[in-house]
PDB file of C-alpha atoms in Angstrom:
ATOM      1  CA  UNK A   1      68.363-129.717 -36.191  1.00 91.00           C
ATOM      2  CA  UNK A   2      69.331-130.946 -32.729  1.00 92.00           C
ATOM      3  CA  UNK A   3      72.908-129.801 -33.315  1.00 92.00           C
ATOM      4  CA  UNK A   4      71.657-126.509 -34.791  1.00 90.00           C
ATOM      5  CA  UNK A   5      69.778-125.518 -31.577  1.00 89.00           C
ATOM      6  CA  UNK A   6      68.203-122.360 -33.024  1.00 88.00           C
ATOM      7  CA  UNK A   7      66.918-120.859 -29.719  1.00 88.00           C
ATOM      8  CA  UNK A   8      70.445-120.840 -28.321  1.00 84.00           C
ATOM      9  CA  UNK A   9      72.141-119.308 -31.354  1.00 77.00           C
ATOM     10  CA  UNK A  10      69.476-117.076 -32.929  1.00 75.00           C
ATOM     11  CA  UNK A  11      67.182-114.307 -31.779  1.00 70.00           C
ATOM     12  CA  UNK A  12      64.091-115.583 -33.609  1.00 84.00           C
ATOM     13  CA  UNK A  13      63.216-119.097 -34.788  1.00 89.00           C
ATOM     14  CA  UNK A  14      60.481-120.616 -36.950  1.00 89.00           C
ATOM     15  CA  UNK A  15      58.158-123.087 -35.165  1.00 88.00           C
ATOM     16  CA  UNK A  16      59.788-122.139 -31.903  1.00 89.00           C
ATOM     17  CA  UNK A  17      57.663-124.550 -29.832  1.00 90.00           C
ATOM     18  CA  UNK A  18      59.869-127.358 -31.194  1.00 90.00           C
ATOM     19  CA  UNK A  19      62.634-126.094 -28.934  1.00 89.00           C
ATOM     20  CA  UNK A  20      66.124-126.877 -30.156  1.00 89.00           C
ATOM     21  CA  UNK A  21      64.576-128.619 -33.189  1.00 92.00           C
ATOM     22  CA  UNK A  22      63.056-125.326 -34.409  1.00 93.00           C
ATOM     23  CA  UNK A  23      64.200-123.779 -37.699  1.00 93.00           C
ATOM     24  CA  UNK A  24      66.345-120.779 -38.544  1.00 90.00           C
ATOM     25  CA  UNK A  25      64.508-117.536 -39.505  1.00 88.00           C
ATOM     26  CA  UNK A  26      63.097-117.519 -43.053  1.00 85.00           C
ATOM     27  CA  UNK A  27      65.346-114.587 -43.976  1.00 81.00           C
ATOM     28  CA  UNK A  28      68.344-116.754 -43.156  1.00 82.00           C
ATOM     29  CA  UNK A  29      67.063-120.086 -44.503  1.00 86.00           C
ATOM     30  CA  UNK A  30      63.759-120.031 -46.436  1.00 86.00           C
ATOM     31  CA  UNK A  31      63.829-123.827 -46.829  1.00 89.00           C
ATOM     32  CA  UNK A  32      62.953-124.565 -43.174  1.00 91.00           C
ATOM     33  CA  UNK A  33      66.329-125.788 -42.046  1.00 92.00           C
ATOM     34  CA  UNK A  34      69.485-125.154 -40.020  1.00 92.00           C
ATOM     35  CA  UNK A  35      72.160-122.506 -40.408  1.00 89.00           C
ATOM     36  CA  UNK A  36      74.949-122.827 -42.946  1.00 87.00           C
ATOM     37  CA  UNK A  37      77.393-123.173 -40.049  1.00 87.00           C
ATOM     38  CA  UNK A  38      75.546-126.253 -38.787  1.00 91.00           C
ATOM     39  CA  UNK A  39      75.489-127.785 -42.267  1.00 92.00           C
ATOM     40  CA  UNK A  40      79.222-127.185 -42.470  1.00 91.00           C
ATOM     41  CA  UNK A  41      79.738-128.961 -39.136  1.00 91.00           C
ATOM     42  CA  UNK A  42      77.628-131.916 -40.232  1.00 93.00           C
ATOM     43  CA  UNK A  43      79.549-132.573 -43.451  1.00 93.00           C
ATOM     44  CA  UNK A  44      78.512-130.071 -46.134  1.00 93.00           C
ATOM     45  CA  UNK A  45      80.847-129.764 -49.108  1.00 93.00           C
ATOM     46  CA  UNK A  46      83.291-126.949 -48.438  1.00 90.00           C
ATOM     47  CA  UNK A  47      86.216-126.921 -50.831  1.00 91.00           C
ATOM     48  CA  UNK A  48      88.709-125.230 -48.510  1.00 89.00           C
ATOM     49  CA  UNK A  49      88.317-128.051 -45.974  1.00 91.00           C
ATOM     50  CA  UNK A  50      88.627-130.717 -48.688  1.00 93.00           C
ATOM     51  CA  UNK A  51      91.828-129.190 -50.088  1.00 91.00           C
ATOM     52  CA  UNK A  52      93.593-127.800 -47.009  1.00 90.00           C
ATOM     53  CA  UNK A  53      92.447-130.306 -44.378  1.00 90.00           C
ATOM     54  CA  UNK A  54      92.089-133.298 -46.720  1.00 90.00           C
ATOM     55  CA  UNK A  55      88.459-133.894 -45.696  1.00 93.00           C
ATOM     56  CA  UNK A  56      87.678-135.757 -48.922  1.00 94.00           C
ATOM     57  CA  UNK A  57      84.777-137.510 -47.168  1.00 95.00           C
ATOM     58  CA  UNK A  58      82.771-134.299 -47.586  1.00 95.00           C
ATOM     59  CA  UNK A  59      82.343-135.184 -51.271  1.00 95.00           C
ATOM     60  CA  UNK A  60      80.169-138.074 -50.062  1.00 95.00           C
ATOM     61  CA  UNK A  61      78.516-136.813 -46.859  1.00 95.00           C
ATOM     62  CA  UNK A  62      77.042-133.733 -48.541  1.00 95.00           C
ATOM     63  CA  UNK A  63      74.808-136.020 -50.627  1.00 95.00           C
ATOM     64  CA  UNK A  64      72.855-136.992 -47.488  1.00 94.00           C
ATOM     65  CA  UNK A  65      72.531-133.451 -46.156  1.00 94.00           C
ATOM     66  CA  UNK A  66      69.767-131.050 -47.189  1.00 94.00           C
ATOM     67  CA  UNK A  67      69.357-127.334 -46.602  1.00 91.00           C
ATOM     68  CA  UNK A  68      65.867-127.727 -45.149  1.00 92.00           C
ATOM     69  CA  UNK A  69      62.569-129.588 -45.066  1.00 93.00           C
ATOM     70  CA  UNK A  70      61.434-128.224 -48.445  1.00 92.00           C
ATOM     71  CA  UNK A  71      64.740-129.194 -50.054  1.00 91.00           C
ATOM     72  CA  UNK A  72      64.531-132.707 -48.598  1.00 93.00           C
ATOM     73  CA  UNK A  73      60.912-133.252 -49.660  1.00 94.00           C
ATOM     74  CA  UNK A  74      61.546-132.052 -53.228  1.00 91.00           C
ATOM     75  CA  UNK A  75      64.516-134.367 -53.672  1.00 91.00           C
ATOM     76  CA  UNK A  76      62.881-137.405 -52.074  1.00 92.00           C
ATOM     77  CA  UNK A  77      59.715-137.021 -54.171  1.00 92.00           C
ATOM     78  CA  UNK A  78      61.928-136.863 -57.259  1.00 89.00           C
ATOM     79  CA  UNK A  79      63.764-139.964 -56.053  1.00 91.00           C
ATOM     80  CA  UNK A  80      60.469-141.848 -55.720  1.00 91.00           C
ATOM     81  CA  UNK A  81      59.271-140.926 -59.210  1.00 88.00           C
ATOM     82  CA  UNK A  82      62.604-141.674 -60.901  1.00 88.00           C
ATOM     83  CA  UNK A  83      64.022-144.417 -58.716  1.00 90.00           C
ATOM     84  CA  UNK A  84      61.099-146.820 -58.293  1.00 91.00           C
ATOM     85  CA  UNK A  85      60.969-147.886 -61.951  1.00 88.00           C
ATOM     86  CA  UNK A  86      64.745-148.272 -62.184  1.00 92.00           C
ATOM     87  CA  UNK A  87      65.035-150.248 -58.955  1.00 93.00           C
ATOM     88  CA  UNK A  88      62.178-152.566 -59.926  1.00 93.00           C
ATOM     89  CA  UNK A  89      63.857-153.346 -63.244  1.00 91.00           C
ATOM     90  CA  UNK A  90      67.527-153.484 -62.248  1.00 93.00           C
ATOM     91  CA  UNK A  91      67.558-154.135 -58.498  1.00 93.00           C
ATOM     92  CA  UNK A  92      68.673-152.303 -55.388  1.00 94.00           C
ATOM     93  CA  UNK A  93      72.391-152.982 -55.720  1.00 95.00           C
ATOM     94  CA  UNK A  94      72.970-151.665 -59.247  1.00 95.00           C
ATOM     95  CA  UNK A  95      70.745-148.603 -58.839  1.00 96.00           C
ATOM     96  CA  UNK A  96      72.229-147.926 -55.393  1.00 95.00           C
ATOM     97  CA  UNK A  97      75.747-147.930 -56.844  1.00 96.00           C
ATOM     98  CA  UNK A  98      74.682-145.710 -59.741  1.00 97.00           C
ATOM     99  CA  UNK A  99      73.031-143.274 -57.302  1.00 96.00           C
ATOM    100  CA  UNK A 100      76.033-143.024 -54.958  1.00 97.00           C
ATOM    101  CA  UNK A 101      78.739-142.789 -57.641  1.00 97.00           C
ATOM    102  CA  UNK A 102      76.681-140.181 -59.551  1.00 97.00           C
ATOM    103  CA  UNK A 103      76.349-138.155 -56.356  1.00 96.00           C
ATOM    104  CA  UNK A 104      80.127-138.311 -55.940  1.00 97.00           C
ATOM    105  CA  UNK A 105      80.594-137.167 -59.534  1.00 97.00           C
ATOM    106  CA  UNK A 106      78.243-134.242 -58.943  1.00 96.00           C
ATOM    107  CA  UNK A 107      80.105-133.244 -55.784  1.00 96.00           C
ATOM    108  CA  UNK A 108      83.435-133.441 -57.593  1.00 96.00           C
ATOM    109  CA  UNK A 109      82.446-131.163 -60.474  1.00 95.00           C
ATOM    110  CA  UNK A 110      80.754-128.768 -58.057  1.00 94.00           C
ATOM    111  CA  UNK A 111      83.906-128.565 -55.940  1.00 94.00           C
ATOM    112  CA  UNK A 112      86.033-127.746 -58.978  1.00 94.00           C
ATOM    113  CA  UNK A 113      83.862-124.791 -60.025  1.00 92.00           C
ATOM    114  CA  UNK A 114      82.045-123.506 -56.903  1.00 88.00           C
ATOM    115  CA  UNK A 115      84.691-122.903 -54.249  1.00 83.00           C
ATOM    116  CA  UNK A 116      83.370-119.971 -52.219  1.00 78.00           C
ATOM    117  CA  UNK A 117      80.221-121.472 -50.691  1.00 82.00           C
ATOM    118  CA  UNK A 118      79.057-124.724 -49.152  1.00 86.00           C
ATOM    119  CA  UNK A 119      76.949-127.254 -51.040  1.00 90.00           C
ATOM    120  CA  UNK A 120      74.478-129.913 -49.865  1.00 93.00           C
ATOM    121  CA  UNK A 121      71.812-132.121 -51.416  1.00 92.00           C
ATOM    122  CA  UNK A 122      71.156-135.248 -53.448  1.00 93.00           C
ATOM    123  CA  UNK A 123      70.463-133.431 -56.721  1.00 92.00           C
ATOM    124  CA  UNK A 124      73.620-134.734 -58.387  1.00 94.00           C
ATOM    125  CA  UNK A 125      72.666-138.322 -57.548  1.00 95.00           C
ATOM    126  CA  UNK A 126      69.111-137.743 -58.831  1.00 95.00           C
ATOM    127  CA  UNK A 127      70.425-136.354 -62.113  1.00 95.00           C
ATOM    128  CA  UNK A 128      72.608-139.449 -62.261  1.00 96.00           C
ATOM    129  CA  UNK A 129      69.452-141.560 -62.311  1.00 96.00           C
ATOM    130  CA  UNK A 130      68.129-139.443 -65.205  1.00 94.00           C
ATOM    131  CA  UNK A 131      71.416-139.909 -67.041  1.00 95.00           C
ATOM    132  CA  UNK A 132      71.248-143.645 -66.378  1.00 95.00           C
ATOM    133  CA  UNK A 133      67.726-143.791 -67.817  1.00 94.00           C
ATOM    134  CA  UNK A 134      68.964-142.110 -71.005  1.00 94.00           C
ATOM    135  CA  UNK A 135      71.975-144.397 -71.502  1.00 94.00           C
ATOM    136  CA  UNK A 136      69.847-147.446 -70.632  1.00 92.00           C
ATOM    137  CA  UNK A 137      67.484-146.505 -73.452  1.00 91.00           C
ATOM    138  CA  UNK A 138      70.405-146.074 -75.862  1.00 91.00           C
ATOM    139  CA  UNK A 139      72.310-149.243 -74.995  1.00 90.00           C
ATOM    140  CA  UNK A 140      69.141-151.384 -74.999  1.00 88.00           C
ATOM    141  CA  UNK A 141      67.697-149.643 -78.054  1.00 84.00           C
ATOM    142  CA  UNK A 142      66.735-152.758 -79.984  1.00 79.00           C
ATOM    143  CA  UNK A 143      64.388-154.186 -77.331  1.00 80.00           C
ATOM    144  CA  UNK A 144      62.141-151.123 -76.975  1.00 77.00           C
ATOM    145  CA  UNK A 145      58.917-150.255 -78.778  1.00 77.00           C
ATOM    146  CA  UNK A 146      58.055-146.544 -79.239  1.00 81.00           C
ATOM    147  CA  UNK A 147      61.714-145.826 -78.625  1.00 80.00           C
ATOM    148  CA  UNK A 148      61.781-142.424 -80.373  1.00 87.00           C
ATOM    149  CA  UNK A 149      58.843-141.123 -78.328  1.00 87.00           C
ATOM    150  CA  UNK A 150      60.534-142.328 -75.135  1.00 85.00           C
ATOM    151  CA  UNK A 151      63.832-140.693 -76.163  1.00 88.00           C
ATOM    152  CA  UNK A 152      62.232-137.317 -76.967  1.00 91.00           C
ATOM    153  CA  UNK A 153      60.248-137.315 -73.712  1.00 88.00           C
ATOM    154  CA  UNK A 154      63.292-138.188 -71.607  1.00 88.00           C
ATOM    155  CA  UNK A 155      65.552-135.628 -73.300  1.00 91.00           C
ATOM    156  CA  UNK A 156      62.894-132.931 -72.809  1.00 92.00           C
ATOM    157  CA  UNK A 157      62.650-133.720 -69.083  1.00 88.00           C
ATOM    158  CA  UNK A 158      66.440-133.591 -68.733  1.00 90.00           C
ATOM    159  CA  UNK A 159      66.759-130.280 -70.623  1.00 90.00           C
ATOM    160  CA  UNK A 160      64.035-128.631 -68.520  1.00 88.00           C
ATOM    161  CA  UNK A 161      65.631-129.763 -65.265  1.00 86.00           C
ATOM    162  CA  UNK A 162      69.093-128.603 -66.325  1.00 86.00           C
ATOM    163  CA  UNK A 163      67.625-125.267 -67.460  1.00 87.00           C
ATOM    164  CA  UNK A 164      66.307-124.671 -63.923  1.00 82.00           C
ATOM    165  CA  UNK A 165      69.937-124.834 -62.814  1.00 80.00           C
ATOM    166  CA  UNK A 166      70.787-121.486 -64.384  1.00 81.00           C
ATOM    167  CA  UNK A 167      68.839-119.780 -61.582  1.00 78.00           C
ATOM    168  CA  UNK A 168      70.907-118.301 -58.723  1.00 75.00           C
ATOM    169  CA  UNK A 169      71.576-120.407 -55.603  1.00 76.00           C
ATOM    170  CA  UNK A 170      71.149-123.639 -57.602  1.00 82.00           C
ATOM    171  CA  UNK A 171      74.272-125.788 -57.968  1.00 86.00           C
ATOM    172  CA  UNK A 172      73.981-126.768 -61.612  1.00 90.00           C
ATOM    173  CA  UNK A 173      77.535-128.106 -61.683  1.00 93.00           C
ATOM    174  CA  UNK A 174      76.415-130.831 -59.275  1.00 93.00           C
ATOM    175  CA  UNK A 175      73.505-131.537 -61.635  1.00 94.00           C
ATOM    176  CA  UNK A 176      75.776-131.725 -64.688  1.00 95.00           C
ATOM    177  CA  UNK A 177      78.439-133.815 -62.949  1.00 96.00           C
ATOM    178  CA  UNK A 178      75.825-136.219 -61.609  1.00 96.00           C
ATOM    179  CA  UNK A 179      74.105-136.482 -64.982  1.00 96.00           C
ATOM    180  CA  UNK A 180      77.302-137.215 -66.920  1.00 97.00           C
ATOM    181  CA  UNK A 181      78.413-139.771 -64.309  1.00 97.00           C
ATOM    182  CA  UNK A 182      75.019-141.483 -64.345  1.00 96.00           C
ATOM    183  CA  UNK A 183      74.915-141.445 -68.142  1.00 97.00           C
ATOM    184  CA  UNK A 184      78.245-143.293 -68.345  1.00 97.00           C
ATOM    185  CA  UNK A 185      77.363-145.638 -65.482  1.00 97.00           C
ATOM    186  CA  UNK A 186      74.146-146.598 -67.261  1.00 95.00           C
ATOM    187  CA  UNK A 187      76.200-148.188 -70.065  1.00 95.00           C
ATOM    188  CA  UNK A 188      78.030-150.230 -67.402  1.00 95.00           C
ATOM    189  CA  UNK A 189      75.292-151.225 -64.937  1.00 95.00           C
ATOM    190  CA  UNK A 190      72.048-151.156 -66.944  1.00 92.00           C
ATOM    191  CA  UNK A 191      72.934-153.273 -69.962  1.00 90.00           C
ATOM    192  CA  UNK A 192      70.278-155.879 -70.884  1.00 85.00           C
ATOM    193  CA  UNK A 193      70.699-159.129 -72.861  1.00 82.00           C
ATOM    194  CA  UNK A 194      69.305-159.050 -76.382  1.00 71.00           C
ATOM    195  CA  UNK A 195      65.887-160.563 -76.990  1.00 59.00           C
ATOM    196  CA  UNK A 196      67.184-163.460 -79.081  1.00 56.00           C
ATOM    197  CA  UNK A 197      69.436-164.676 -76.249  1.00 53.00           C
ATOM    198  CA  UNK A 198      66.544-164.602 -73.761  1.00 52.00           C
ATOM    199  CA  UNK A 199      64.323-166.572 -76.160  1.00 53.00           C
ATOM    200  CA  UNK A 200      67.130-169.044 -76.721  1.00 55.00           C
ATOM    201  CA  UNK A 201      67.437-169.773 -72.994  1.00 56.00           C
ATOM    202  CA  UNK A 202      63.692-170.338 -72.751  1.00 52.00           C
ATOM    203  CA  UNK A 203      63.633-172.778 -75.653  1.00 53.00           C
ATOM    204  CA  UNK A 204      64.456-176.473 -75.495  1.00 48.00           C
ATOM    205  CA  UNK A 205      68.092-177.262 -76.170  1.00 52.00           C
ATOM    206  CA  UNK A 206      67.251-179.518 -79.111  1.00 51.00           C
ATOM    207  CA  UNK A 207      65.257-176.807 -80.876  1.00 54.00           C
ATOM    208  CA  UNK A 208      68.005-174.184 -80.899  1.00 51.00           C
ATOM    209  CA  UNK A 209      69.479-173.869 -84.349  1.00 49.00           C
ATOM    210  CA  UNK A 210      72.268-171.377 -83.640  1.00 53.00           C
ATOM    211  CA  UNK A 211      73.675-169.916 -80.470  1.00 56.00           C
ATOM    212  CA  UNK A 212      73.328-166.164 -79.986  1.00 66.00           C
ATOM    213  CA  UNK A 213      75.571-163.965 -77.870  1.00 71.00           C
ATOM    214  CA  UNK A 214      74.122-162.430 -74.739  1.00 77.00           C
ATOM    215  CA  UNK A 215      74.829-158.838 -75.825  1.00 75.00           C
ATOM    216  CA  UNK A 216      75.312-157.031 -79.105  1.00 82.00           C
ATOM    217  CA  UNK A 217      78.741-155.779 -80.129  1.00 87.00           C
ATOM    218  CA  UNK A 218      77.797-152.096 -79.790  1.00 87.00           C
ATOM    219  CA  UNK A 219      76.803-152.756 -76.159  1.00 88.00           C
ATOM    220  CA  UNK A 220      80.281-154.107 -75.396  1.00 91.00           C
ATOM    221  CA  UNK A 221      81.911-151.126 -77.137  1.00 93.00           C
ATOM    222  CA  UNK A 222      79.811-148.624 -75.169  1.00 94.00           C
ATOM    223  CA  UNK A 223      80.619-150.507 -71.940  1.00 94.00           C
ATOM    224  CA  UNK A 224      84.387-150.272 -72.525  1.00 96.00           C
ATOM    225  CA  UNK A 225      84.278-146.582 -73.527  1.00 97.00           C
ATOM    226  CA  UNK A 226      82.146-145.702 -70.486  1.00 97.00           C
ATOM    227  CA  UNK A 227      84.466-147.510 -68.047  1.00 97.00           C
ATOM    228  CA  UNK A 228      87.543-145.752 -69.472  1.00 97.00           C
ATOM    229  CA  UNK A 229      85.895-142.309 -69.345  1.00 97.00           C
ATOM    230  CA  UNK A 230      84.696-142.864 -65.763  1.00 97.00           C
ATOM    231  CA  UNK A 231      88.130-143.935 -64.505  1.00 97.00           C
ATOM    232  CA  UNK A 232      89.926-141.095 -66.283  1.00 97.00           C
ATOM    233  CA  UNK A 233      87.326-138.474 -65.302  1.00 96.00           C
ATOM    234  CA  UNK A 234      87.226-139.299 -61.605  1.00 97.00           C
ATOM    235  CA  UNK A 235      91.019-139.672 -61.375  1.00 97.00           C
ATOM    236  CA  UNK A 236      91.774-136.372 -63.111  1.00 96.00           C
ATOM    237  CA  UNK A 237      89.024-134.571 -61.188  1.00 95.00           C
ATOM    238  CA  UNK A 238      90.254-135.755 -57.782  1.00 95.00           C
ATOM    239  CA  UNK A 239      93.872-134.859 -58.608  1.00 95.00           C
ATOM    240  CA  UNK A 240      92.842-131.362 -59.734  1.00 94.00           C
ATOM    241  CA  UNK A 241      90.708-130.833 -56.631  1.00 94.00           C
ATOM    242  CA  UNK A 242      93.338-131.993 -54.132  1.00 93.00           C
ATOM    243  CA  UNK A 243      95.897-129.748 -55.830  1.00 92.00           C
ATOM    244  CA  UNK A 244      93.582-126.781 -55.251  1.00 90.00           C
ATOM    245  CA  UNK A 245      92.803-126.134 -58.925  1.00 91.00           C
ATOM    246  CA  UNK A 246      89.988-123.664 -59.608  1.00 90.00           C
ATOM    247  CA  UNK A 247      88.425-124.866 -62.853  1.00 91.00           C
ATOM    248  CA  UNK A 248      86.969-121.402 -63.557  1.00 88.00           C
ATOM    249  CA  UNK A 249      90.503-120.194 -64.284  1.00 87.00           C
ATOM    250  CA  UNK A 250      90.696-122.661 -67.178  1.00 88.00           C
ATOM    251  CA  UNK A 251      87.169-122.049 -68.496  1.00 87.00           C
ATOM    252  CA  UNK A 252      86.099-118.398 -68.540  1.00 84.00           C
ATOM    253  CA  UNK A 253      82.517-119.093 -69.673  1.00 86.00           C
ATOM    254  CA  UNK A 254      81.700-122.199 -67.626  1.00 86.00           C
ATOM    255  CA  UNK A 255      80.163-120.202 -64.756  1.00 82.00           C
ATOM    256  CA  UNK A 256      77.205-119.474 -67.062  1.00 84.00           C
ATOM    257  CA  UNK A 257      76.325-123.176 -66.868  1.00 85.00           C
ATOM    258  CA  UNK A 258      75.290-122.672 -63.242  1.00 83.00           C
ATOM    259  CA  UNK A 259      73.877-119.149 -63.259  1.00 82.00           C
ATOM    260  CA  UNK A 260      72.979-116.693 -66.019  1.00 83.00           C
ATOM    261  CA  UNK A 261      72.668-113.095 -64.753  1.00 81.00           C
ATOM    262  CA  UNK A 262      69.591-111.106 -65.770  1.00 78.00           C
ATOM    263  CA  UNK A 263      67.933-107.827 -64.798  1.00 74.00           C
ATOM    264  CA  UNK A 264      66.040-109.785 -62.110  1.00 73.00           C
ATOM    265  CA  UNK A 265      69.013-111.402 -60.334  1.00 69.00           C
ATOM    266  CA  UNK A 266      72.784-111.400 -60.065  1.00 73.00           C
ATOM    267  CA  UNK A 267      75.200-114.314 -59.984  1.00 74.00           C
ATOM    268  CA  UNK A 268      77.762-113.124 -57.492  1.00 63.00           C
ATOM    269  CA  UNK A 269      79.241-116.287 -56.026  1.00 56.00           C
ATOM    270  CA  UNK A 270      82.271-114.720 -54.405  1.00 55.00           C
ATOM    271  CA  UNK A 271      83.122-115.055 -50.752  1.00 55.00           C
ATOM    272  CA  UNK A 272      81.295-112.697 -48.380  1.00 63.00           C
ATOM    273  CA  UNK A 273      83.056-110.499 -45.829  1.00 70.00           C
ATOM    274  CA  UNK A 274      81.595-108.129 -43.251  1.00 76.00           C
ATOM    275  CA  UNK A 275      82.870-105.482 -40.869  1.00 79.00           C
ATOM    276  CA  UNK A 276      81.367-106.048 -37.419  1.00 81.00           C
ATOM    277  CA  UNK A 277      80.947-103.755 -34.438  1.00 82.00           C
ATOM    278  CA  UNK A 278      79.694-105.143 -31.129  1.00 80.00           C
ATOM    279  CA  UNK A 279      78.257-102.840 -28.474  1.00 78.00           C
ATOM    280  CA  UNK A 280      76.679-103.973 -25.220  1.00 75.00           C
ATOM    281  CA  UNK A 281      73.363-105.174 -26.691  1.00 77.00           C
ATOM    282  CA  UNK A 282      73.742-104.573 -30.417  1.00 79.00           C
ATOM    283  CA  UNK A 283      75.733-106.045 -33.284  1.00 83.00           C
ATOM    284  CA  UNK A 284      76.315-103.938 -36.412  1.00 84.00           C
ATOM    285  CA  UNK A 285      77.405-105.586 -39.651  1.00 83.00           C
ATOM    286  CA  UNK A 286      78.459-103.966 -42.927  1.00 81.00           C
ATOM    287  CA  UNK A 287      78.824-106.082 -46.063  1.00 79.00           C
ATOM    288  CA  UNK A 288      82.083-105.148 -47.749  1.00 67.00           C
ATOM    289  CA  UNK A 289      80.843-106.230 -51.157  1.00 65.00           C
ATOM    290  CA  UNK A 290      77.601-104.231 -51.296  1.00 66.00           C
ATOM    291  CA  UNK A 291      78.060-101.674 -48.517  1.00 73.00           C
ATOM    292  CA  UNK A 292      74.753-102.710 -46.899  1.00 80.00           C
ATOM    293  CA  UNK A 293      74.578-102.248 -43.138  1.00 83.00           C
ATOM    294  CA  UNK A 294      72.251-103.862 -40.643  1.00 82.00           C
ATOM    295  CA  UNK A 295      71.910-103.850 -36.857  1.00 79.00           C
ATOM    296  CA  UNK A 296      70.944-106.855 -34.732  1.00 80.00           C
ATOM    297  CA  UNK A 297      69.823-106.934 -31.060  1.00 77.00           C
ATOM    298  CA  UNK A 298      72.530-109.381 -30.025  1.00 76.00           C
ATOM    299  CA  UNK A 299      75.144-109.343 -27.299  1.00 74.00           C
ATOM    300  CA  UNK A 300      78.312-111.430 -27.419  1.00 75.00           C
ATOM    301  CA  UNK A 301      77.407-113.015 -30.766  1.00 72.00           C
ATOM    302  CA  UNK A 302      79.511-116.053 -31.619  1.00 69.00           C
ATOM    303  CA  UNK A 303      81.748-116.163 -34.695  1.00 69.00           C
ATOM    304  CA  UNK A 304      79.492-118.728 -36.349  1.00 65.00           C
ATOM    305  CA  UNK A 305      76.427-116.527 -35.746  1.00 71.00           C
ATOM    306  CA  UNK A 306      78.198-113.490 -37.217  1.00 76.00           C
ATOM    307  CA  UNK A 307      79.195-115.566 -40.246  1.00 72.00           C
ATOM    308  CA  UNK A 308      75.584-116.638 -40.828  1.00 71.00           C
ATOM    309  CA  UNK A 309      74.288-113.072 -40.495  1.00 76.00           C
ATOM    310  CA  UNK A 310      76.986-111.826 -42.873  1.00 76.00           C
ATOM    311  CA  UNK A 311      75.988-114.408 -45.499  1.00 71.00           C
ATOM    312  CA  UNK A 312      72.352-113.343 -45.103  1.00 70.00           C
ATOM    313  CA  UNK A 313      73.204-109.624 -45.364  1.00 72.00           C
ATOM    314  CA  UNK A 314      75.420-110.008 -48.448  1.00 71.00           C
ATOM    315  CA  UNK A 315      73.244-112.625 -50.158  1.00 63.00           C
TER     316      UNK A 315
END
């Protein structure tokens, strides 16, 4: 917000008494946050910069950026509810790795399909934790009681959250990429020893009749399959992205996974362009896509300000 400096770059700000920490107008950012230009400067995922300027680090930095206060609070509350149980059971290191790699997987899939707008947020990493919970339940199936009830509940939660992603302005590809990454990582990081092996370690050495292996065979098989799929998936995805591949050209229906158009909203995710006319104290913008025109009491508006207003007008 300090970099954003709303009073300097915008005519009206929310909570203006905060000075340069005040928020962009609600019409521009209803989540109480900075402009899209500021998010771009601070490391938001923008595919053109990843491909043409080789700024691959944006796949990672966007995970720690949020569009506004509401966005940040929603994600961090979700992180508390999902993450506390996992971290208590498996530790900071394993859950931290799962979270970060899942976020990277979400960013990667998002970049392959959504290439005309910036993306920020930890949603992909959060869905990775949900995916990890599901695979943890599957790979440690034999040690759980009420396993079917737990499975149905978890699947229902996942389906509902993914269904929300078909709304406009929600990056469901990040959700899906994070979930799949976390699901595979759960087989690698969240494997538990079988109950018989734990009991064997607790018993006296002289009372053990037969040694038991630490894990069941199906756990080892799932571990190997998950590792192979993760390596292949991330490698192929990064190669496709750095070569500038637009995955929508190879999957004509995949865009419906992120937004389903209805009579209430549209799913136009194309780039926005505006014709601008600057007089002494007034800026006039016309959206080329919709033909909408609006006038703003601004003089000598910067390119970044015009870009933000154009996105707002065409959105």
